[in-house]
Structures are given as C-alpha cells and as structure tokens.
Coordinates of C-alpha atoms in Angstrom, one line a residue:
Chain D
X27 CA 0.1 -0.1 0.2
X28 CA 1.6 3.5 -1.1
X29 CA 1.7 6.0 1.7
X30 CA -0.3 4.5 4.3
X31 CA -0.2 7.4 6.6
X32 CA -1.1 9.7 4.0
X33 CA 1.3 12.4 4.2
X34 CA 3.3 14.6 1.5
X35 CA 6.3 16.4 1.6
X36 CA 5.8 20.2 0.9
X37 CA 7.9 23.2 0.1
X38 CA 6.7 26.6 -0.1
X39 CA 7.5 30.3 1.0
X40 CA 5.8 31.9 3.9
X41 CA 6.2 35.7 4.4
X42 CA 9.0 35.3 2.0
X43 CA 10.9 32.7 3.8
X44 CA 11.4 29.2 2.5
X45 CA 9.5 26.4 4.4
X46 CA 9.6 22.6 4.0
X47 CA 7.4 20.3 5.9
X48 CA 6.0 16.7 5.8
X49 CA 2.2 17.3 6.4
X50 CA -0.9 15.1 6.8
X51 CA -3.0 15.2 3.5
X52 CA -6.0 16.4 5.5
X53 CA -4.3 19.3 7.3
X54 CA -5.8 22.6 6.1
X55 CA -3.4 25.4 5.6
X56 CA -4.7 27.4 8.6
X57 CA -3.9 24.9 11.0
X58 CA -0.5 24.2 9.1
X59 CA 0.6 28.0 9.6
X60 CA -0.6 27.8 13.2
X61 CA 0.3 24.6 14.6
X62 CA 3.3 23.7 12.3
X63 CA 4.8 27.1 12.0
X64 CA 3.5 28.7 15.1
X65 CA 2.2 31.8 13.0
X66 CA -0.6 32.0 15.3
X67 CA -1.5 35.6 13.7
X68 CA -3.8 33.8 11.4
X69 CA -7.2 33.3 13.4
X70 CA -9.4 30.5 13.1
X71 CA -13.0 31.2 13.8
X72 CA -15.5 29.2 12.1
X73 CA -13.6 26.9 9.9
X74 CA -16.3 26.6 7.1
X75 CA -15.4 29.7 5.2
X76 CA -18.0 32.3 6.5
X77 CA -16.2 34.2 9.2
X78 CA -13.1 35.3 7.3
X79 CA -10.9 35.4 10.1
X80 CA -8.4 32.8 8.6
X81 CA -7.9 34.8 5.3
X82 CA -4.3 34.8 3.9
X83 CA -2.9 35.7 0.7
X84 CA -1.7 33.0 -1.6
X85 CA 0.5 34.1 -4.6
X86 CA -1.2 37.4 -3.9
X87 CA -4.9 36.4 -3.8
X88 CA -6.8 36.7 -0.6
X89 CA -7.9 33.2 0.2
X90 CA -9.7 31.2 3.3
X91 CA -6.9 29.3 4.6
X92 CA -9.4 27.0 6.2
X93 CA -10.7 26.0 2.9
X94 CA -7.4 25.1 1.3
X95 CA -5.4 22.1 2.2
X96 CA -1.6 22.6 3.4
X97 CA -0.6 20.3 0.7
X98 CA -2.1 22.5 -2.1
X99 CA 0.0 25.4 -0.9
X100 CA 2.9 23.4 -2.4
X101 CA 5.1 25.7 -4.4
X102 CA 3.1 28.8 -3.6
X103 CA 3.9 32.1 -1.8
X104 CA 1.8 32.4 1.4
X105 CA 1.5 35.7 3.1
X106 CA 0.2 35.9 6.5
X107 CA -0.8 39.0 8.7
X108 CA 2.8 38.5 10.2
X109 CA 4.2 39.3 6.7
X110 CA 2.3 42.7 6.3
X111 CA 4.8 45.1 8.2
X112 CA 8.3 45.8 7.0
X113 CA 11.2 43.6 8.3
X114 CA 12.1 46.3 10.7
X115 CA 8.7 46.3 12.2
X116 CA 7.3 49.2 10.2
X117 CA 3.8 49.0 9.8
X118 CA 2.1 48.9 6.6
X119 CA 0.1 52.1 5.6
X120 CA -3.1 49.9 6.1
X121 CA -2.0 48.8 9.6
X122 CA -1.0 52.3 10.4
X123 CA -4.4 53.4 9.4
X124 CA -5.9 50.6 11.5
X125 CA -4.1 52.0 14.4
X126 CA -5.0 55.5 13.7
X127 CA -8.6 55.0 13.5
X128 CA -9.0 52.4 16.3
X129 CA -10.0 49.7 13.9
X130 CA -9.9 46.8 16.0
X131 CA -11.4 46.2 19.3
X132 CA -10.9 42.5 20.4
X133 CA -8.7 41.8 17.5
X134 CA -9.9 38.6 16.6
X135 CA -11.1 39.6 12.9
X136 CA -8.1 41.9 12.4
X137 CA -5.9 39.5 10.6
X138 CA -8.3 38.3 8.1
X139 CA -9.5 42.1 7.6
X140 CA -6.0 43.2 7.0
X141 CA -5.1 40.5 4.6
X142 CA -8.4 40.9 2.8
X143 CA -8.1 44.8 2.4
X144 CA -4.5 44.6 1.5
X145 CA -5.3 42.5 -1.4
X146 CA -8.4 44.6 -2.2
X147 CA -6.6 47.8 -2.1
X148 CA -3.8 46.6 -4.2
X149 CA -6.3 45.7 -6.9
X150 CA -8.6 48.8 -6.3
X151 CA -6.4 51.6 -5.0
X152 CA -9.0 54.2 -5.0
X153 CA -12.3 52.5 -3.9
X154 CA -15.5 53.9 -2.7
X155 CA -17.1 53.5 0.6
X156 CA -19.4 50.8 -0.9
X157 CA -16.6 48.9 -2.4
X158 CA -14.9 48.8 0.9
X159 CA -18.0 47.4 2.6
X160 CA -18.4 44.8 -0.2
X161 CA -14.8 43.9 0.0
X162 CA -14.9 42.9 3.7
X163 CA -18.7 41.6 3.6
X164 CA -17.0 38.3 3.9
X165 CA -15.2 39.3 7.2
X166 CA -17.3 39.2 10.3
X167 CA -16.3 41.3 13.1
X168 CA -18.3 40.4 16.2
X169 CA -17.4 43.5 18.1
X170 CA -19.4 45.1 15.2
X171 CA -16.6 47.7 14.7
X172 CA -17.2 48.1 10.9
X173 CA -17.3 51.8 10.7
X174 CA -13.7 52.5 11.9
X175 CA -12.4 49.7 9.8
X176 CA -14.0 51.2 6.6
X177 CA -12.6 54.5 7.6
X178 CA -9.1 53.1 8.0
X179 CA -9.2 51.2 4.6
X180 CA -10.3 54.6 3.0
X181 CA -7.6 56.6 5.1
X182 CA -5.0 54.0 3.7
X183 CA -6.2 54.1 0.1
X184 CA -6.1 57.9 0.5
X185 CA -2.8 58.0 1.8
X186 CA -1.3 55.9 -0.8
X187 CA -3.0 58.0 -3.7
X188 CA -1.6 61.2 -2.0
X189 CA 1.8 59.7 -1.9
X190 CA 1.7 58.6 -5.5
X191 CA 0.9 62.2 -6.5
X192 CA 3.9 63.5 -4.7
Chain Z
X28 CA -7.6 18.9 12.2
X29 CA -11.2 18.4 11.3
X30 CA -11.5 16.4 8.2
X31 CA -11.4 12.3 8.6
X32 CA -8.2 10.9 7.0
X33 CA -8.1 10.5 3.5
X34 CA -5.5 10.0 0.5
X35 CA -4.8 13.0 -1.4
X36 CA -4.1 12.5 -5.2
X37 CA -3.2 15.5 -7.6
X38 CA -3.3 14.2 -11.2
X39 CA -2.2 16.8 -13.8
X40 CA -4.1 15.5 -16.9
X41 CA -7.4 14.4 -17.4
X42 CA -6.5 10.9 -18.3
X43 CA -4.6 10.5 -15.2
X44 CA -7.8 11.7 -13.4
X45 CA -9.9 9.2 -15.3
X46 CA -7.5 6.2 -14.4
X47 CA -7.8 7.2 -10.6
X48 CA -11.5 7.5 -10.8
X49 CA -11.6 3.9 -12.3
X50 CA -9.3 2.6 -9.5
X51 CA -10.4 4.2 -6.4
X52 CA -13.6 3.6 -4.2
X53 CA -15.0 6.4 -2.4
X54 CA -13.2 9.1 -4.0
X55 CA -14.3 12.9 -4.2
X56 CA -13.2 15.6 -6.6
X57 CA -11.8 18.7 -5.1
X58 CA -12.4 21.8 -7.4
X59 CA -12.2 25.2 -5.6
X60 CA -13.1 23.6 -2.2
X61 CA -15.4 26.5 -1.3
X62 CA -18.1 23.9 -0.5
X63 CA -16.5 20.7 -0.4
X64 CA -13.7 21.9 2.2
X65 CA -16.4 22.9 4.8
X66 CA -18.1 19.5 4.3
X67 CA -14.9 17.8 5.0
X68 CA -14.0 20.0 8.0
X69 CA -17.4 19.0 9.4
X70 CA -17.1 15.5 8.4
X71 CA -20.3 15.6 6.2
X72 CA -18.1 14.3 3.6
X73 CA -15.6 11.5 4.5
X74 CA -14.1 10.2 1.2
X75 CA -11.3 7.8 1.3
X76 CA -9.6 9.5 -1.8
X77 CA -9.6 13.2 -2.4
X78 CA -8.5 13.9 -6.0
X79 CA -7.5 17.5 -6.6
X80 CA -8.3 19.1 -9.9
X81 CA -6.4 22.1 -9.5
X82 CA -3.2 20.7 -11.3
X83 CA -5.0 19.8 -14.3
X84 CA -4.3 22.8 -16.6
X85 CA -6.6 21.7 -19.4
X86 CA -9.7 22.1 -17.3
X87 CA -9.5 25.8 -16.9
X88 CA -10.1 28.6 -19.4
X89 CA -12.8 30.0 -21.5
X90 CA -12.9 29.4 -25.5
X91 CA -15.4 30.5 -28.2
X92 CA -16.4 28.5 -31.0
X93 CA -18.5 29.4 -33.8
X94 CA -21.8 28.2 -31.8
X95 CA -20.9 28.4 -28.3
X96 CA -18.9 29.7 -25.3
X97 CA -16.9 26.8 -23.7
X98 CA -15.9 27.2 -20.2
X99 CA -13.7 24.9 -18.5
X100 CA -15.1 23.4 -15.3
X101 CA -11.9 24.5 -13.3
X102 CA -12.3 28.2 -14.5
X103 CA -12.4 30.3 -11.3
X104 CA -15.2 32.3 -10.5
X105 CA -13.0 35.4 -10.2
X106 CA -11.7 35.1 -13.8
X107 CA -15.1 35.0 -15.5
X108 CA -16.3 38.5 -15.3
X109 CA -13.0 39.6 -17.1
X110 CA -13.3 37.0 -19.9
X111 CA -14.2 38.5 -23.0
X112 CA -15.8 35.5 -24.8
X113 CA -17.6 34.5 -21.5
X114 CA -18.7 37.9 -20.0
X115 CA -18.9 39.6 -23.5
X116 CA -21.6 37.4 -24.9
X117 CA -23.1 36.4 -21.3
X118 CA -22.9 39.6 -19.1
X119 CA -25.5 38.0 -16.8
X120 CA -22.5 35.7 -15.6
X121 CA -20.7 38.8 -14.1
X122 CA -23.8 40.2 -12.6
X123 CA -24.6 36.8 -10.8
X124 CA -21.2 36.2 -9.8
X125 CA -21.1 39.4 -7.8
X126 CA -23.5 37.6 -5.6
X127 CA -21.6 34.4 -5.3
X128 CA -20.1 34.3 -1.8
X129 CA -17.2 36.9 -1.5
X130 CA -14.0 38.1 -3.5
X131 CA -12.0 35.8 -1.2
X132 CA -14.0 32.7 -2.0
X133 CA -14.3 33.5 -5.7
X134 CA -10.6 33.6 -5.9
X135 CA -10.7 29.9 -5.2
X136 CA -14.2 28.7 -6.3
X137 CA -14.9 27.4 -9.7
X138 CA -17.5 27.1 -12.3
X139 CA -17.7 23.4 -12.4
X140 CA -17.6 23.1 -8.7
X141 CA -20.7 25.3 -8.2
X142 CA -22.5 23.3 -11.0
X143 CA -21.7 20.0 -9.3
X144 CA -22.4 21.1 -5.8
X145 CA -25.9 22.3 -7.0
X146 CA -26.8 24.3 -3.8
X147 CA -30.5 25.1 -4.4
X148 CA -30.1 28.8 -4.1
X149 CA -26.8 28.7 -6.2
X150 CA -26.6 31.5 -8.9
X151 CA -24.5 29.7 -11.5
X152 CA -26.8 26.9 -12.0
X153 CA -29.6 29.4 -12.4
X154 CA -27.6 31.2 -14.9
X155 CA -26.9 27.8 -16.7
X156 CA -30.7 27.0 -16.8
X157 CA -31.5 30.3 -18.3
X158 CA -28.7 29.9 -20.8
X159 CA -29.7 26.5 -22.2
X160 CA -26.3 25.2 -21.0
X161 CA -24.8 21.7 -22.0
X162 CA -22.6 20.1 -19.5
X163 CA -19.8 18.1 -21.3
X164 CA -18.8 15.1 -18.8
X165 CA -15.9 12.8 -19.3
X166 CA -16.2 9.3 -18.5
X167 CA -14.0 6.1 -18.9
X168 CA -15.3 5.7 -22.5
X169 CA -15.1 9.2 -23.5
X170 CA -17.5 12.4 -23.3
X171 CA -21.1 12.7 -23.0
X172 CA -23.2 15.9 -23.0
X173 CA -26.1 16.6 -20.4
X174 CA -28.5 19.6 -21.1
X175 CA -28.9 21.7 -17.9
X176 CA -32.6 20.7 -17.4
X177 CA -31.4 17.0 -17.0
X178 CA -28.3 17.8 -15.1
X179 CA -29.7 17.8 -11.3
X180 CA -31.3 14.5 -10.6
X181 CA -32.2 15.1 -7.1
X182 CA -31.3 17.5 -4.2
X183 CA -27.8 18.6 -4.7
X184 CA -27.1 15.6 -7.0
X185 CA -25.8 16.0 -10.3
X186 CA -26.0 13.5 -13.4
X187 CA -22.7 12.3 -12.8
X188 CA -21.4 8.6 -12.2
X189 CA -18.8 8.0 -9.5
X190 CA -16.2 7.5 -12.2
X191 CA -17.1 10.7 -14.4
X192 CA -16.1 14.2 -14.0
X193 CA -17.5 17.4 -15.5
X194 CA -15.1 18.7 -17.7
X195 CA -16.7 21.9 -19.2
X196 CA -19.7 24.0 -19.5
X197 CA -20.9 25.1 -23.2
X198 CA -23.1 28.0 -23.6
X199 CA -24.8 28.2 -26.9
X200 CA -24.5 31.6 -28.5
X201 CA -28.1 31.3 -29.6
X202 CA -29.0 31.4 -26.1
X203 CA -27.3 35.0 -25.5
X204 CA -30.6 37.3 -25.5
X205 CA -29.8 41.0 -26.2
X206 CA -30.8 42.2 -22.4
X207 CA -29.7 40.2 -19.6
X208 CA -30.3 40.8 -15.9
X209 CA -29.9 38.7 -12.5
X210 CA -31.7 39.9 -9.5
X211 CA -31.8 38.2 -6.1
X212 CA -32.4 38.7 -2.6
X213 CA -30.4 37.7 0.3
X214 CA -30.2 38.9 4.1
X215 CA -26.8 40.3 3.9
X216 CA -24.3 40.5 0.7
X217 CA -22.8 37.4 -0.1
X218 CA -25.1 35.1 1.6
X219 CA -27.1 32.1 0.0
X220 CA -30.0 33.8 -1.9
X221 CA -33.5 33.3 -0.6
X222 CA -34.5 33.8 -4.2
X223 CA -32.8 34.8 -7.5
X224 CA -34.0 35.4 -11.0
X225 CA -32.2 35.1 -14.2
X226 CA -33.9 37.2 -17.0
X227 CA -33.0 37.6 -20.7
X228 CA -35.0 39.5 -23.4
X229 CA -34.7 40.1 -27.1
X230 CA -36.7 42.9 -28.6
X231 CA -38.1 43.9 -31.9
X232 CA -38.4 47.7 -31.4
X233 CA -40.8 47.5 -28.3
X234 CA -42.0 44.1 -28.9
X235 CA -40.6 40.9 -27.0
X236 CA -39.3 38.5 -29.5
X237 CA -37.9 36.0 -27.1
X238 CA -37.7 35.7 -23.4
X239 CA -35.8 33.4 -20.9
X240 CA -36.4 33.2 -17.2
X241 CA -35.1 31.0 -14.4
X242 CA -35.6 31.1 -10.6
X243 CA -33.1 29.8 -8.1
X244 CA -34.0 29.1 -4.4
X245 CA -37.6 28.0 -4.7
X246 CA -36.8 24.3 -5.2
X247 CA -34.2 21.6 -5.3
X248 CA -33.0 22.8 -8.6
X249 CA -33.4 25.8 -10.8
X250 CA -36.8 26.2 -12.6
X251 CA -37.2 27.5 -15.8
X252 CA -40.4 29.5 -16.2
X253 CA -41.3 28.1 -19.9
X254 CA -44.9 29.2 -19.9
X255 CA -44.4 32.8 -18.8
X256 CA -41.4 33.1 -21.4
X257 CA -43.9 31.8 -24.0
X258 CA -46.6 34.2 -22.9
X259 CA -44.1 37.1 -23.0
X260 CA -43.2 36.7 -26.8
X261 CA -45.0 39.1 -29.0
X262 CA -46.1 41.4 -26.1
X263 CA -45.0 44.9 -25.5
X264 CA -41.8 45.3 -23.3
X265 CA -43.5 47.7 -20.7
X266 CA -44.5 47.7 -17.0
X267 CA -48.0 46.2 -17.5
X268 CA -46.4 43.0 -19.3
X269 CA -44.0 42.8 -16.8
X270 CA -46.5 43.0 -14.0
X271 CA -48.5 40.5 -15.5
X272 CA -45.4 38.2 -15.8
X273 CA -44.7 39.1 -12.1
X274 CA -48.4 38.0 -11.2
X275 CA -48.0 34.6 -13.0
X276 CA -44.4 33.9 -11.4
X277 CA -46.0 34.3 -7.8
X278 CA -48.0 31.1 -8.9
X279 CA -44.5 29.1 -8.8
X280 CA -44.2 26.1 -6.4
X281 CA -41.7 27.1 -3.8
X282 CA -40.3 25.2 -0.8
X283 CA -40.6 26.3 3.0
X284 CA -37.7 25.9 5.5
X285 CA -37.0 26.8 9.0
X286 CA -36.3 30.6 8.1
X287 CA -38.4 31.1 5.1
X288 CA -42.0 30.3 4.1
X289 CA -42.9 29.2 0.7
X290 CA -45.4 32.1 0.7
X291 CA -42.7 34.5 0.9
X292 CA -40.6 33.0 -1.7
X293 CA -43.6 33.1 -3.9
X294 CA -44.0 36.7 -3.5
X295 CA -40.4 37.2 -3.9
X296 CA -40.2 35.5 -7.1
X297 CA -43.1 37.8 -8.3
X298 CA -41.0 41.0 -7.3
X299 CA -37.8 39.6 -8.5
X300 CA -39.2 38.7 -12.0
X301 CA -40.4 42.1 -12.5
X302 CA -37.3 43.8 -11.6
X303 CA -35.2 41.3 -13.6
X304 CA -37.5 41.8 -16.6
X305 CA -37.5 45.5 -16.5
X306 CA -33.6 45.6 -16.2
X307 CA -33.3 43.1 -19.1
X308 CA -35.5 45.3 -21.2
X309 CA -33.7 48.4 -20.4
X310 CA -30.4 46.7 -21.4
X311 CA -31.8 45.3 -24.7
X312 CA -33.0 48.8 -25.6
X313 CA -29.4 50.1 -24.8
X314 CA -27.7 47.3 -26.9
X315 CA -30.1 48.1 -29.9

C-alpha cells in the first residue's frame, strides 16, 4: 500500500521565507500555519469559510486558509498577517491606518480584515465606501466595529493616492 | 484537524484523473473547495480518496467556437467577469457572480464546482438553466453531453457517475439574448440567496421577440418559467407586461424551510421577476 500515513512533503514560501515540511493530507492551511509554523496571527473562527478570520494571501490572492489544504500550497507564496509589516517592524500604511482609526477592538477579525484589505486595495487603490464594505462583507467582526475599519481602509487608500501624487 | 483521514491525489491530466476514478472507491473530486472543504471539515463528507483537480491545466479557461462559449470546469469564478468571450456574450454571468460568496471565496471557487455542488439557491446553476447550458462530462469511454435541464437528478445531486467528471460547460451563443439581468434577495451581501432570478430578453422595437426566465431558491433545482416565457413573446416590453409576468410567477411552487416560508418565496419570485425583466428590457434597448 502506497503512503499509508497519507502524508506529503511540501516546500513553499511563507512571508518570504522558504519552508519545508511533511504534512498530513487532511491538514488545512490554517492549521498548518498555526500549529506547524507557530504563526498564530492567522485566526481560525468558523472553519467553514464564513467568518473570514483565517484569510491569508496565496500568490497574492486573498483566500480562506481553512478551505485550502496545506498540501495545495506546495510551491506557492503564502503571506499571513505577520508578513504585512516591513522587516524592521514598520507597519504597512493599512496597519498604520487601523491603529490611527481604532479599527480593532478585540482583534480577532483583524488578521483577516488586514489580509483581505491589503489584496483588495492593491487591486482597487481608490475604492468607494461601498466597495470597501463589499470587500469586507465576507469578514465578520463580532465587536461590530465596522465603521472604523471602513474609515481606516479609505484613509489608507487616500494616503497611498496622496503618496503617488507627490 | 477536522477532516477524517483521506489519501490526497493530484493528477495533472484528465487521463490520469480518469485512471484514478476507475481505480479508487469512495473518491471525491476537489475543485475550488469552497463547498467541499467545509463539508470535509465538518465530516459531512468522508471520502477515502480526495482527487485534486487544481493541477489539471486543461480544465481551466474559456474558449469561443462558432456556436458556443466553452467554459472549462476549473475556471475560477473570479476569472469569468474579465473573460471577453464569456462575459461579453453573457454579461449575466458577471452580474450573477457578484452575488456568489465574497471575493476571497471567488478567488478559489470554480464554475464546475458550483454546478456539481448544486446548492438550491446557487446563482451559476440558475444562469446555466436560463442560458440552455450543456454540461460536458468525461467518463471512462469518452465524453457525453447533458442538458442543464437533465443535470440535477435530486437535491444537490448532479447527473454524474462515480467514475465521471464534469470537464466543461457549453453556453450556446444562440441563447445569449440582447438584454440580460440577474436579481436576487439575500439577508446580507454574499449570503445564500432566498430567491434569485435570471432574465433575458430580445426585442423587436418594443415587442418582445424571445424571453428566458429561471429562478433559484424555490426548489431543489433551478426552475425555468417556460409558460411565462412563451406568454411574453409578442407582448410589448413595458411595465404592464412585466407586472402580468410577475403575477404569474407568484404562482410558482416554492419550498418552505426553517427560516423562510414558501409563501414569502413566491412573493419574492414575483417581485424579482418584474425587476429582472425591467432591467433586461432596459439593457436590450441600450444594446439596440
């Protein structure tokens, strides 16, 4: 019988660093990041794709890490919330705007909000209020602090637009 | 780790996939995973073998032939709105997809996955019904074609044997009417629709030449409103006509569940049919 333990060896990059690991076939990407790599910034809420807390970027695209197997991330570049700030700890403009606008209360949804909005603002650098709301419609904040999150996203977009004009 | 143990396979060609399907018992196909992964995490699905389709490049992409638009089963939902052949001929695809989950799930979710999962409220099967889609299935002895009307065989069950796979979806160009619209109602953006309606119209001046209407969410599979379509042909494309169609559509048989009564679904069907027809007529006039 081939591979009776049902594992695969995978190599990928996580936040720019190469990673190699032997993973069980049934391990999802979110559990892999948290348990095997101790990257506990990625939060697991519902684990059926509804809450958005576990969102990470795979090859730049925001996806639910609970709905992808670790083995499917073979050869991919994964970015988690830990990978958003610069190496020296300087926050990204979006993270800075979250702090400025108090866009987090308990912080549980924050990693998913940040990864989702990072990908969204890259593809849509000058969004409307409505577009931002639609972009985070798949991210649930149980503190219901949506207004400051939207304000932070719009501020980050505005700051970026201003930077590009100069 | 929620899923029960399974063996993961990642074929890179359709032939390899067919070999795996012929040999392995209790196998499931993994497309975008936006429905199957939750079912695995919750152990509603416990396959012994999980066959990942994501490495089969031939299954993704859109092509246009003389008669049809062919959409590969593994084409990502996010890629359809920007596809000239698909969204150009069938802009209703882009409008319907805006209601499918969220941008993060559309980044993984596929067209074929949605058509095989067959959630009763799903938008893509509804559009497939309205556009006379043909589903191309690859089996051990070659391909066969299934009309969308014959695709669902029961609640969330496609017309697919255990050793077959959906490989592409063909939308006949003749089904692309001039004005197309998709309207739905859900409690929150991206939630499963309570009712969704796909409407298409072609006009001669102000007279309706042809109409297509399909409804999602009222029963286990999308419903074509063939009698209403026939009654619309030859009528003036105006408010009175759409109100009459709306009244007829309210007579549809609709299921009740723990949250929504059949009565409410019937009422909603009427409202959405009127809205979608009006929008489709407006777009048909703009296109003229």
